[in-house]
Short mmCIF file of C-alpha atoms in Angstrom, two decimals:
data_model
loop_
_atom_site.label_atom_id
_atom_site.label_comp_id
_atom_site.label_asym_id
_atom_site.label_seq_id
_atom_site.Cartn_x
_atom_site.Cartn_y
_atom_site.Cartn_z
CA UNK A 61 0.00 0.00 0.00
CA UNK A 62 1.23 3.24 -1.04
CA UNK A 63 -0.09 6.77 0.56
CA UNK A 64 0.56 10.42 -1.01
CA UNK A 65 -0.68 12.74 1.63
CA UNK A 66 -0.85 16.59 -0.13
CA UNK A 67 -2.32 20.17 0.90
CA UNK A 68 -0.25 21.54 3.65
CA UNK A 69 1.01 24.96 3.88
CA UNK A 70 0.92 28.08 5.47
CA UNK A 71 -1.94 29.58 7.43
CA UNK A 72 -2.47 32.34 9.88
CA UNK A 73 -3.86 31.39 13.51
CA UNK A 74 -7.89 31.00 12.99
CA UNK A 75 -7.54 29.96 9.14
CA UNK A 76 -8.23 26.43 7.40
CA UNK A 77 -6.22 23.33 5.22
CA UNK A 78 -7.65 20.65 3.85
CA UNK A 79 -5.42 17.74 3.42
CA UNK A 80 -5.72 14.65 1.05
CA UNK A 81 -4.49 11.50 0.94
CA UNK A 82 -4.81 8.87 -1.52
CA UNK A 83 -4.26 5.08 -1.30
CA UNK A 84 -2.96 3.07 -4.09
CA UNK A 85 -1.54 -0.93 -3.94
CA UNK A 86 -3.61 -3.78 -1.88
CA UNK A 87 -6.34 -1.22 -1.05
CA UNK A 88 -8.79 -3.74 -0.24
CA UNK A 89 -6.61 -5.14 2.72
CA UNK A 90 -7.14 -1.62 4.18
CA UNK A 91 -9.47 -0.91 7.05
CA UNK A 92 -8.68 1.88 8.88
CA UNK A 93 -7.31 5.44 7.29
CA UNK A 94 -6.13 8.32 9.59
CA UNK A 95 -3.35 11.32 9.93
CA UNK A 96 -0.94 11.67 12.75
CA UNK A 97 1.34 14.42 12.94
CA UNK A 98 4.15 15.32 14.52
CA UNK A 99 6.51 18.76 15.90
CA UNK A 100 9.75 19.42 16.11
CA UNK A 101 10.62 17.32 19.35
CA UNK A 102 7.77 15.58 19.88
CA UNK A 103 6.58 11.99 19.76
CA UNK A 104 4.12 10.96 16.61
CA UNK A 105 0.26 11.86 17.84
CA UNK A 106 -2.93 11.03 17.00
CA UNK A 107 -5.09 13.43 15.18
CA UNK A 108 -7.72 11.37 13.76
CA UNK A 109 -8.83 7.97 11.83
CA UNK A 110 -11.73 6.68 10.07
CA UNK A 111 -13.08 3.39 9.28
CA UNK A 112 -14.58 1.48 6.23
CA UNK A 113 -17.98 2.47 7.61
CA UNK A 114 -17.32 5.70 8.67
CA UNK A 115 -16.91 5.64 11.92
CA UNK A 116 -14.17 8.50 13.33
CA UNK A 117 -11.63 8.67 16.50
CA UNK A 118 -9.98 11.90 17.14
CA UNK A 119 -7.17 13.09 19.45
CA UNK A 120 -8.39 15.29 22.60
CA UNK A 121 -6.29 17.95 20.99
CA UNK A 122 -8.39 18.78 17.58
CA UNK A 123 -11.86 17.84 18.39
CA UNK A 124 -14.51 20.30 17.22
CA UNK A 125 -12.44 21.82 15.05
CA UNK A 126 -11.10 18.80 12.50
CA UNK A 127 -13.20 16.67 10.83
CA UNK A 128 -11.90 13.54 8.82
CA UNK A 129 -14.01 11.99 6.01
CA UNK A 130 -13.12 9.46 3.81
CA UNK A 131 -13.75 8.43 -0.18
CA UNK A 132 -14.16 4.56 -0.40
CA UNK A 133 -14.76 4.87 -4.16
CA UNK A 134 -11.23 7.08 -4.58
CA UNK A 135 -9.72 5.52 -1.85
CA UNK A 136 -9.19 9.21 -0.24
CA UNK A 137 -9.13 10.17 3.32
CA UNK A 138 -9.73 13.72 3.85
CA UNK A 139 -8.69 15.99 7.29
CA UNK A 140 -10.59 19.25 7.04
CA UNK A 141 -8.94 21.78 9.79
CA UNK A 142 -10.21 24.80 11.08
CA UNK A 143 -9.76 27.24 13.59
CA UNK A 144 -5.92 26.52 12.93
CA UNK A 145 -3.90 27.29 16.30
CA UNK A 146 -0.07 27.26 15.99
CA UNK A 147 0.38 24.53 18.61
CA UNK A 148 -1.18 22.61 15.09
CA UNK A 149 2.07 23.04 13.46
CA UNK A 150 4.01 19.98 12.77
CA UNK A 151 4.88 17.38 10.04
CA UNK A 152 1.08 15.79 9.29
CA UNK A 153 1.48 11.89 8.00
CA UNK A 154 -1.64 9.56 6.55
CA UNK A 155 -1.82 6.52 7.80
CA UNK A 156 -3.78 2.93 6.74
CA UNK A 157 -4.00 -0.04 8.87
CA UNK A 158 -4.65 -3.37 7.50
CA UNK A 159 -5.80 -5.54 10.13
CA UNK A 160 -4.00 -8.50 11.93
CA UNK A 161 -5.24 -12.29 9.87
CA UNK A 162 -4.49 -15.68 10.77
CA UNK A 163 -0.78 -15.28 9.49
CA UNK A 164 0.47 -11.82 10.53
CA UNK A 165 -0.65 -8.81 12.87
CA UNK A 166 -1.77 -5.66 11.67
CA UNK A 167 0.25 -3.92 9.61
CA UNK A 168 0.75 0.08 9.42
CA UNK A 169 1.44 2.12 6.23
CA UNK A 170 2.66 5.71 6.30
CA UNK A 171 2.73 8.22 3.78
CA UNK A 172 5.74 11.00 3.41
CA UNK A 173 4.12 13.71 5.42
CA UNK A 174 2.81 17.00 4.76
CA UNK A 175 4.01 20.16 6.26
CA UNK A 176 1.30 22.42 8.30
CA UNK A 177 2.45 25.83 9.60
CA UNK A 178 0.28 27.79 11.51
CA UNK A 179 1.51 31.83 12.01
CA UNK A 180 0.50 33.63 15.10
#
């Protein structure tokens, strides 16, 4: 499975990004979709995933102002941000988790991260 995450940038405190992702490879192994990111120093966070179905997790940090969504038809997950703060800034990486079978245990696939810079 292959992921290219795009649509970071630069954004004043308050504004908006969108960022994409799109799968490509065994895409029907896939169950779960998601970004992390991570700042300068800091360990790898959660910021949100998404099921098959739909169903979404978020981090403590971004809820009620992210929403993820997610294409099964373009196999595209989607993180809509708003009411950017600058403690948003970091490295942002999509993420797809094929579950653990009989034979192996799950197995995690990043893409090459997507910069987010938030001005205050």
């Amino acid at each position: 499975v292959q992921l290219q995450a795009s649509g970071g940038g630069l954004v004043q405190t308050g504004g908006s990004l969108r960022l994409s992702c799109v799968a490509s490879g065994s895409i029907f192994t896939i169950d779960l979709m998601g970004w992390y990111r991570q700042a300068p120093g800091m360990q790898r966070e959660l910021v949100a995933t998404i099921t098959t179905g739909g169903m979404s997790n978020y981090g403590d940090s971004v809820k009620g102002r992210f929403t993820i969504s997610r294409d099964n038809a373009k196999n595209m997950v989607y993180l809509q941000m708003n009411n950017l703060e600058p403690e948003d800034t970091a490295v942002y990486y999509c993420n797809a988790k094929k579950p653990a079978t009989l034979n192996e245990g799950a197995v995690r696939y990043w893409g090459q991260g997507t910069q987010v810079t938030v001005s205050s």
